[in-house]
Amino acid sequence: MKENPSFYLHENVVSLAQELLGYNLYTYIDQQLCGVTIAETEAYAGITDKASHAYAGRYTKRTATMYRAGGIAYVYLCYGIHYLLNVVTAGPGIPHAVLIRGAMAHTNLAEMKRRMKYKKEGPLLLNGPGKLSKALGITRIHNETPLDGDTIWISQPSAAVEASSIAIDKRIGIGYAAEDAGLPYRFYIKDYWKSKH
DNA sequence: CTAGTGATGTAT
DNA sequence: TACATCACTAGC
């Protein structure tokens, strides 16, 4: 079942980031249905968060997406190569977002491996936001796509992830964020992390 | 460890 | 108009 827009309007982006663990993320792109289970997220808390693109109220053509009402995708290019998928949350004017950082593939592995030119055998581990977007076929044109539509959607799992299997840590790759770099805004499923090694 | 890649934001 | 910067990955 797809989540309603109201699911994304909670103002506490940190608890929503945690809540999204275990949810299913689907894309129907290039006639291919692909599905993954969200296993790693990071919260970006709008204008008060030095790691956020919208820190101090920065409002530009790019960040405008984050100021829209929750329930849409915020996709942007990083390091000139990787598309990163974020879920915009909170009401209009509040630029909160959750970065989807990792997932476990479960539907249409063949297509995802093809997109990634995946070489290895075994389970497809999408441990990194760039890999995730590539596997699902997400690019810049999916910026501002509603998350309850027919292209990208998120659905609740039958069983919630147990609190005991969720790990909390600081976020990755944001050394420039000064004291906010140490905030415990990253959440991941412990088993997923373990299988990475 | 390092190269690669290109849109974005800030300064000129 | 220029140029430094960046929520990363793949390949040594």
PDB file of C-alpha atoms (C1' of nucleotides) in Angstrom:
ATOM      1  CA  MET A   1       0.000   0.000   0.000  1.00  0.00           C
ATOM      2  CA  LYS A   2       1.393   3.382  -0.984  1.00  0.00           C
ATOM      3  CA  GLU A   3       1.868   5.910   1.736  1.00  0.00           C
ATOM      4  CA  ASN A   4      -0.359   8.970   1.647  1.00  0.00           C
ATOM      5  CA  PRO A   5       1.213  12.409   1.379  1.00  0.00           C
ATOM      6  CA  SER A   6       0.271  12.935   5.034  1.00  0.00           C
ATOM      7  CA  PHE A   7       2.824  10.306   6.027  1.00  0.00           C
ATOM      8  CA  TYR A   8       5.582  12.674   4.961  1.00  0.00           C
ATOM      9  CA  LEU A   9       4.306  15.810   6.645  1.00  0.00           C
ATOM     10  CA  HIS A  10       5.509  15.056  10.171  1.00  0.00           C
ATOM     11  CA  GLU A  11       7.803  17.813  11.260  1.00  0.00           C
ATOM     12  CA  ASN A  12      10.239  15.507  13.047  1.00  0.00           C
ATOM     13  CA  VAL A  13      12.456  14.480  10.154  1.00  0.00           C
ATOM     14  CA  VAL A  14      14.771  12.492  12.415  1.00  0.00           C
ATOM     15  CA  SER A  15      12.073  10.094  13.610  1.00  0.00           C
ATOM     16  CA  LEU A  16      10.720   9.831  10.076  1.00  0.00           C
ATOM     17  CA  ALA A  17      14.149   8.823   8.799  1.00  0.00           C
ATOM     18  CA  GLN A  18      14.149   5.988  11.307  1.00  0.00           C
ATOM     19  CA  GLU A  19      10.576   5.073  10.490  1.00  0.00           C
ATOM     20  CA  LEU A  20      11.423   4.609   6.813  1.00  0.00           C
ATOM     21  CA  LEU A  21      13.758   1.696   7.545  1.00  0.00           C
ATOM     22  CA  GLY A  22      12.184  -1.500   6.277  1.00  0.00           C
ATOM     23  CA  TYR A  23       9.795   0.306   3.937  1.00  0.00           C
ATOM     24  CA  ASN A  24       9.661  -0.825   0.340  1.00  0.00           C
ATOM     25  CA  LEU A  25      10.762   1.539  -2.398  1.00  0.00           C
ATOM     26  CA  TYR A  26       9.614   0.815  -5.937  1.00  0.00           C
ATOM     27  CA  THR A  27      10.314   2.380  -9.295  1.00  0.00           C
ATOM     28  CA  TYR A  28       8.667   1.810 -12.645  1.00  0.00           C
ATOM     29  CA  ILE A  29      11.143   3.313 -15.072  1.00  0.00           C
ATOM     30  CA  ASP A  30      11.882   2.321 -18.674  1.00  0.00           C
ATOM     31  CA  GLN A  31       9.100  -0.278 -18.490  1.00  0.00           C
ATOM     32  CA  GLN A  32      10.877  -2.023 -15.620  1.00  0.00           C
ATOM     33  CA  LEU A  33       9.447  -2.538 -12.157  1.00  0.00           C
ATOM     34  CA  CYS A  34      12.157  -2.685  -9.500  1.00  0.00           C
ATOM     35  CA  GLY A  35      11.786  -2.915  -5.739  1.00  0.00           C
ATOM     36  CA  VAL A  36      14.081  -2.628  -2.737  1.00  0.00           C
ATOM     37  CA  THR A  37      13.793  -2.544   1.035  1.00  0.00           C
ATOM     38  CA  ILE A  38      15.139   0.655   2.580  1.00  0.00           C
ATOM     39  CA  ALA A  39      17.987  -0.238   4.932  1.00  0.00           C
ATOM     40  CA  GLU A  40      19.881   2.974   5.568  1.00  0.00           C
ATOM     41  CA  THR A  41      18.736   6.594   5.848  1.00  0.00           C
ATOM     42  CA  GLU A  42      19.996   9.973   6.991  1.00  0.00           C
ATOM     43  CA  ALA A  43      17.974  12.931   8.217  1.00  0.00           C
ATOM     44  CA  TYR A  44      18.715  16.467   7.052  1.00  0.00           C
ATOM     45  CA  ALA A  45      17.022  18.962   9.289  1.00  0.00           C
ATOM     46  CA  GLY A  46      16.480  22.006   7.125  1.00  0.00           C
ATOM     47  CA  ILE A  47      17.729  25.488   7.898  1.00  0.00           C
ATOM     48  CA  THR A  48      19.284  24.642  11.288  1.00  0.00           C
ATOM     49  CA  ASP A  49      21.417  21.774   9.967  1.00  0.00           C
ATOM     50  CA  LYS A  50      24.801  22.732   8.616  1.00  0.00           C
ATOM     51  CA  ALA A  51      24.911  19.558   6.526  1.00  0.00           C
ATOM     52  CA  SER A  52      21.709  20.508   4.686  1.00  0.00           C
ATOM     53  CA  HIS A  53      21.694  22.261   1.341  1.00  0.00           C
ATOM     54  CA  ALA A  54      19.065  24.534   2.840  1.00  0.00           C
ATOM     55  CA  TYR A  55      21.127  25.541   5.879  1.00  0.00           C
ATOM     56  CA  ALA A  56      20.471  29.110   7.032  1.00  0.00           C
ATOM     57  CA  GLY A  57      17.514  29.307   4.706  1.00  0.00           C
ATOM     58  CA  ARG A  58      19.487  29.020   1.501  1.00  0.00           C
ATOM     59  CA  TYR A  59      16.930  29.055  -1.274  1.00  0.00           C
ATOM     60  CA  THR A  60      18.115  28.428  -4.812  1.00  0.00           C
ATOM     61  CA  LYS A  61      16.870  26.764  -7.937  1.00  0.00           C
ATOM     62  CA  ARG A  62      18.198  23.450  -6.649  1.00  0.00           C
ATOM     63  CA  THR A  63      17.068  23.648  -3.036  1.00  0.00           C
ATOM     64  CA  ALA A  64      13.595  24.911  -3.947  1.00  0.00           C
ATOM     65  CA  THR A  65      12.485  21.284  -4.136  1.00  0.00           C
ATOM     66  CA  MET A  66      13.136  20.810  -0.435  1.00  0.00           C
ATOM     67  CA  TYR A  67      10.880  23.713   0.478  1.00  0.00           C
ATOM     68  CA  ARG A  68       7.886  22.085  -1.149  1.00  0.00           C
ATOM     69  CA  ALA A  69       5.386  19.972   0.776  1.00  0.00           C
ATOM     70  CA  GLY A  70       6.608  16.539   1.882  1.00  0.00           C
ATOM     71  CA  GLY A  71       6.007  13.442  -0.199  1.00  0.00           C
ATOM     72  CA  ILE A  72       8.096  14.180  -3.281  1.00  0.00           C
ATOM     73  CA  ALA A  73      11.589  13.140  -4.350  1.00  0.00           C
ATOM     74  CA  TYR A  74      14.589  15.457  -4.199  1.00  0.00           C
ATOM     75  CA  VAL A  75      17.188  14.142  -6.637  1.00  0.00           C
ATOM     76  CA  TYR A  76      20.450  15.887  -7.380  1.00  0.00           C
ATOM     77  CA  LEU A  77      23.810  15.125  -8.894  1.00  0.00           C
ATOM     78  CA  CYS A  78      26.792  14.731  -6.585  1.00  0.00           C
ATOM     79  CA  TYR A  79      30.479  14.663  -7.504  1.00  0.00           C
ATOM     80  CA  GLY A  80      29.462  15.021 -11.118  1.00  0.00           C
ATOM     81  CA  ILE A  81      28.538  11.349 -11.324  1.00  0.00           C
ATOM     82  CA  HIS A  82      26.041  10.121  -8.773  1.00  0.00           C
ATOM     83  CA  TYR A  83      22.353  10.852  -8.414  1.00  0.00           C
ATOM     84  CA  LEU A  84      21.218  10.891  -4.804  1.00  0.00           C
ATOM     85  CA  LEU A  85      17.616  10.211  -3.840  1.00  0.00           C
ATOM     86  CA  ASN A  86      16.074  12.110  -0.946  1.00  0.00           C
ATOM     87  CA  VAL A  87      12.524  12.068   0.402  1.00  0.00           C
ATOM     88  CA  VAL A  88      11.209  15.565   1.052  1.00  0.00           C
ATOM     89  CA  THR A  89       9.345  15.746   4.363  1.00  0.00           C
ATOM     90  CA  ALA A  90       7.432  18.261   6.485  1.00  0.00           C
ATOM     91  CA  GLY A  91       5.047  20.937   5.315  1.00  0.00           C
ATOM     92  CA  PRO A  92       5.618  23.579   2.626  1.00  0.00           C
ATOM     93  CA  GLY A  93       8.320  26.072   3.543  1.00  0.00           C
ATOM     94  CA  ILE A  94      10.162  23.616   5.797  1.00  0.00           C
ATOM     95  CA  PRO A  95      13.111  22.127   3.844  1.00  0.00           C
ATOM     96  CA  HIS A  96      13.511  18.839   5.664  1.00  0.00           C
ATOM     97  CA  ALA A  97      14.651  15.744   3.770  1.00  0.00           C
ATOM     98  CA  VAL A  98      15.680  12.136   4.297  1.00  0.00           C
ATOM     99  CA  LEU A  99      18.530  10.769   2.197  1.00  0.00           C
ATOM    100  CA  ILE A 100      18.028   7.145   1.182  1.00  0.00           C
ATOM    101  CA  ARG A 101      21.529   5.818   1.591  1.00  0.00           C
ATOM    102  CA  GLY A 102      21.211   2.065   1.215  1.00  0.00           C
ATOM    103  CA  ALA A 103      18.779  -0.764   0.522  1.00  0.00           C
ATOM    104  CA  MET A 104      18.360  -4.457  -0.107  1.00  0.00           C
ATOM    105  CA  ALA A 105      17.143  -5.423  -3.557  1.00  0.00           C
ATOM    106  CA  HIS A 106      14.235  -7.839  -3.759  1.00  0.00           C
ATOM    107  CA  THR A 107      12.348  -7.282  -7.002  1.00  0.00           C
ATOM    108  CA  ASN A 108      13.818  -7.551 -10.509  1.00  0.00           C
ATOM    109  CA  LEU A 109      17.438  -8.073  -9.566  1.00  0.00           C
ATOM    110  CA  ALA A 110      18.263  -8.820 -13.194  1.00  0.00           C
ATOM    111  CA  GLU A 111      17.374  -5.322 -14.377  1.00  0.00           C
ATOM    112  CA  MET A 112      19.151  -3.654 -11.472  1.00  0.00           C
ATOM    113  CA  LYS A 113      22.305  -5.659 -12.058  1.00  0.00           C
ATOM    114  CA  ARG A 114      22.148  -4.781 -15.730  1.00  0.00           C
ATOM    115  CA  ARG A 115      21.887  -1.060 -14.980  1.00  0.00           C
ATOM    116  CA  MET A 116      24.815  -1.264 -12.570  1.00  0.00           C
ATOM    117  CA  LYS A 117      26.926  -3.564 -14.729  1.00  0.00           C
ATOM    118  CA  TYR A 118      27.071  -5.653 -11.580  1.00  0.00           C
ATOM    119  CA  LYS A 119      29.859  -8.226 -11.739  1.00  0.00           C
ATOM    120  CA  LYS A 120      29.497 -10.246  -8.558  1.00  0.00           C
ATOM    121  CA  GLU A 121      27.186 -13.147  -7.860  1.00  0.00           C
ATOM    122  CA  GLY A 122      24.985 -13.407  -4.822  1.00  0.00           C
ATOM    123  CA  PRO A 123      22.661 -10.868  -3.202  1.00  0.00           C
ATOM    124  CA  LEU A 124      22.630  -7.364  -4.609  1.00  0.00           C
ATOM    125  CA  LEU A 125      23.671  -5.005  -1.849  1.00  0.00           C
ATOM    126  CA  LEU A 126      22.859  -1.381  -2.546  1.00  0.00           C
ATOM    127  CA  ASN A 127      25.174   0.096   0.058  1.00  0.00           C
ATOM    128  CA  GLY A 128      25.486   3.684  -1.113  1.00  0.00           C
ATOM    129  CA  PRO A 129      23.118   6.339  -2.407  1.00  0.00           C
ATOM    130  CA  GLY A 130      24.731   6.508  -5.829  1.00  0.00           C
ATOM    131  CA  LYS A 131      24.398   2.767  -6.372  1.00  0.00           C
ATOM    132  CA  LEU A 132      20.812   2.827  -5.178  1.00  0.00           C
ATOM    133  CA  SER A 133      19.748   5.449  -7.701  1.00  0.00           C
ATOM    134  CA  LYS A 134      21.599   3.745 -10.494  1.00  0.00           C
ATOM    135  CA  ALA A 135      20.017   0.371  -9.770  1.00  0.00           C
ATOM    136  CA  LEU A 136      16.530   1.852  -9.651  1.00  0.00           C
ATOM    137  CA  GLY A 137      17.023   3.976 -12.770  1.00  0.00           C
ATOM    138  CA  ILE A 138      16.613   7.272 -10.925  1.00  0.00           C
ATOM    139  CA  THR A 139      18.141  10.386 -12.505  1.00  0.00           C
ATOM    140  CA  ARG A 140      17.702  14.134 -12.316  1.00  0.00           C
ATOM    141  CA  ILE A 141      14.455  13.999 -14.292  1.00  0.00           C
ATOM    142  CA  HIS A 142      12.859  12.338 -11.286  1.00  0.00           C
ATOM    143  CA  ASN A 143      13.413  15.398  -9.127  1.00  0.00           C
ATOM    144  CA  GLU A 144      10.057  16.491  -7.651  1.00  0.00           C
ATOM    145  CA  THR A 145       8.364  13.218  -8.561  1.00  0.00           C
ATOM    146  CA  PRO A 146       5.476  12.504  -6.142  1.00  0.00           C
ATOM    147  CA  LEU A 147       6.139   9.435  -4.016  1.00  0.00           C
ATOM    148  CA  ASP A 148       2.588   8.132  -4.248  1.00  0.00           C
ATOM    149  CA  GLY A 149       2.469   8.013  -8.051  1.00  0.00           C
ATOM    150  CA  ASP A 150       3.218   5.382 -10.683  1.00  0.00           C
ATOM    151  CA  THR A 151       6.926   6.103 -11.230  1.00  0.00           C
ATOM    152  CA  ILE A 152       8.381   6.080  -7.716  1.00  0.00           C
ATOM    153  CA  TRP A 153       6.490   5.002  -4.622  1.00  0.00           C
ATOM    154  CA  ILE A 154       7.085   3.887  -1.069  1.00  0.00           C
ATOM    155  CA  SER A 155       4.965   1.337   0.780  1.00  0.00           C
ATOM    156  CA  GLN A 156       4.796   0.206   4.359  1.00  0.00           C
ATOM    157  CA  PRO A 157       6.130  -3.287   5.175  1.00  0.00           C
ATOM    158  CA  SER A 158       3.881  -5.902   6.722  1.00  0.00           C
ATOM    159  CA  ALA A 159       6.069  -5.973   9.809  1.00  0.00           C
ATOM    160  CA  ALA A 160       7.957  -3.001  11.220  1.00  0.00           C
ATOM    161  CA  VAL A 161      11.691  -3.230  11.797  1.00  0.00           C
ATOM    162  CA  GLU A 162      12.393  -4.015  15.450  1.00  0.00           C
ATOM    163  CA  ALA A 163      14.013  -1.224  17.402  1.00  0.00           C
ATOM    164  CA  SER A 164      16.695  -3.644  18.602  1.00  0.00           C
ATOM    165  CA  SER A 165      17.933  -4.218  15.052  1.00  0.00           C
ATOM    166  CA  ILE A 166      18.295  -0.512  14.235  1.00  0.00           C
ATOM    167  CA  ALA A 167      21.692   1.125  14.619  1.00  0.00           C
ATOM    168  CA  ILE A 168      22.196   4.868  15.009  1.00  0.00           C
ATOM    169  CA  ASP A 169      25.336   6.693  13.977  1.00  0.00           C
ATOM    170  CA  LYS A 170      26.606   9.985  12.675  1.00  0.00           C
ATOM    171  CA  ARG A 171      26.198  10.861   9.038  1.00  0.00           C
ATOM    172  CA  ILE A 172      28.705  10.173   6.293  1.00  0.00           C
ATOM    173  CA  GLY A 173      30.620  12.526   4.031  1.00  0.00           C
ATOM    174  CA  ILE A 174      29.719  15.816   5.660  1.00  0.00           C
ATOM    175  CA  GLY A 175      32.954  16.934   7.262  1.00  0.00           C
ATOM    176  CA  TYR A 176      32.180  20.503   6.269  1.00  0.00           C
ATOM    177  CA  ALA A 177      29.199  20.609   8.631  1.00  0.00           C
ATOM    178  CA  ALA A 178      31.278  21.482  11.710  1.00  0.00           C
ATOM    179  CA  GLU A 179      29.581  20.475  14.975  1.00  0.00           C
ATOM    180  CA  ASP A 180      26.512  19.176  13.143  1.00  0.00           C
ATOM    181  CA  ALA A 181      28.669  16.452  11.570  1.00  0.00           C
ATOM    182  CA  GLY A 182      28.456  14.549  14.839  1.00  0.00           C
ATOM    183  CA  LEU A 183      24.671  14.474  15.110  1.00  0.00           C
ATOM    184  CA  PRO A 184      23.165  10.955  15.370  1.00  0.00           C
ATOM    185  CA  TYR A 185      21.042  11.341  12.245  1.00  0.00           C
ATOM    186  CA  ARG A 186      21.970   8.173  10.410  1.00  0.00           C
ATOM    187  CA  PHE A 187      19.928   5.001  10.810  1.00  0.00           C
ATOM    188  CA  TYR A 188      20.518   1.543   9.422  1.00  0.00           C
ATOM    189  CA  ILE A 189      19.447  -2.042   9.863  1.00  0.00           C
ATOM    190  CA  LYS A 190      22.231  -3.892  11.651  1.00  0.00           C
ATOM    191  CA  ASP A 191      22.166  -7.073   9.568  1.00  0.00           C
ATOM    192  CA  TYR A 192      22.375  -5.088   6.378  1.00  0.00           C
ATOM    193  CA  TRP A 193      25.459  -3.340   7.639  1.00  0.00           C
ATOM    194  CA  LYS A 194      27.058  -6.631   8.655  1.00  0.00           C
ATOM    195  CA  SER A 195      26.533  -8.282   5.290  1.00  0.00           C
ATOM    196  CA  LYS A 196      28.512  -5.462   3.760  1.00  0.00           C
ATOM    197  CA  HIS A 197      31.718  -6.997   5.099  1.00  0.00           C
TER     198      HIS A 197
ATOM    199  C1'  DC B   1      44.890   5.360  -1.933  1.00  0.00           C
ATOM    200  C1'  DT B   2      43.362   8.285  -6.063  1.00  0.00           C
ATOM    201  C1'  DA B   3      40.898   9.819 -10.470  1.00  0.00           C
ATOM    202  C1'  DG B   4      36.924  10.994 -12.517  1.00  0.00           C
ATOM    203  C1'  DT B   5      32.847  14.014 -13.416  1.00  0.00           C
ATOM    204  C1'  DG B   6      29.606  18.078 -14.072  1.00  0.00           C
ATOM    205  C1'  DA B   7      25.904  20.987 -11.982  1.00  0.00           C
ATOM    206  C1'  DT B   8      25.749  24.367  -8.531  1.00  0.00           C
ATOM    207  C1'  DG B   9      26.742  28.459  -5.833  1.00  0.00           C
ATOM    208  C1'  DT B  10      29.405  32.332  -4.893  1.00  0.00           C
ATOM    209  C1'  DA B  11      32.256  35.795  -6.460  1.00  0.00           C
ATOM    210  C1'  DT B  12      33.624  38.822 -10.145  1.00  0.00           C
TER     211       DT B  12
ATOM    212  C1'  DT C   1      31.565  34.635 -16.995  1.00  0.00           C
ATOM    213  C1'  DA C   2      34.768  31.992 -14.079  1.00  0.00           C
ATOM    214  C1'  DC C   3      36.148  28.587 -10.774  1.00  0.00           C
ATOM    215  C1'  DA C   4      36.178  26.017  -6.401  1.00  0.00           C
ATOM    216  C1'  DT C   5      33.359  22.824  -4.358  1.00  0.00           C
ATOM    217  C1'  DC C   6      30.745  18.490  -3.488  1.00  0.00           C
ATOM    218  C1'  DA C   7      25.020  13.849   0.985  1.00  0.00           C
ATOM    219  C1'  DC C   8      30.393   9.274  -4.066  1.00  0.00           C
ATOM    220  C1'  DT C   9      32.151   5.031  -6.550  1.00  0.00           C
ATOM    221  C1'  DA C  10      35.324   2.065  -8.982  1.00  0.00           C
ATOM    222  C1'  DG C  11      39.654   0.624  -9.789  1.00  0.00           C
ATOM    223  C1'  DC C  12      44.171   0.085  -8.388  1.00  0.00           C
TER     224       DC C  12
END
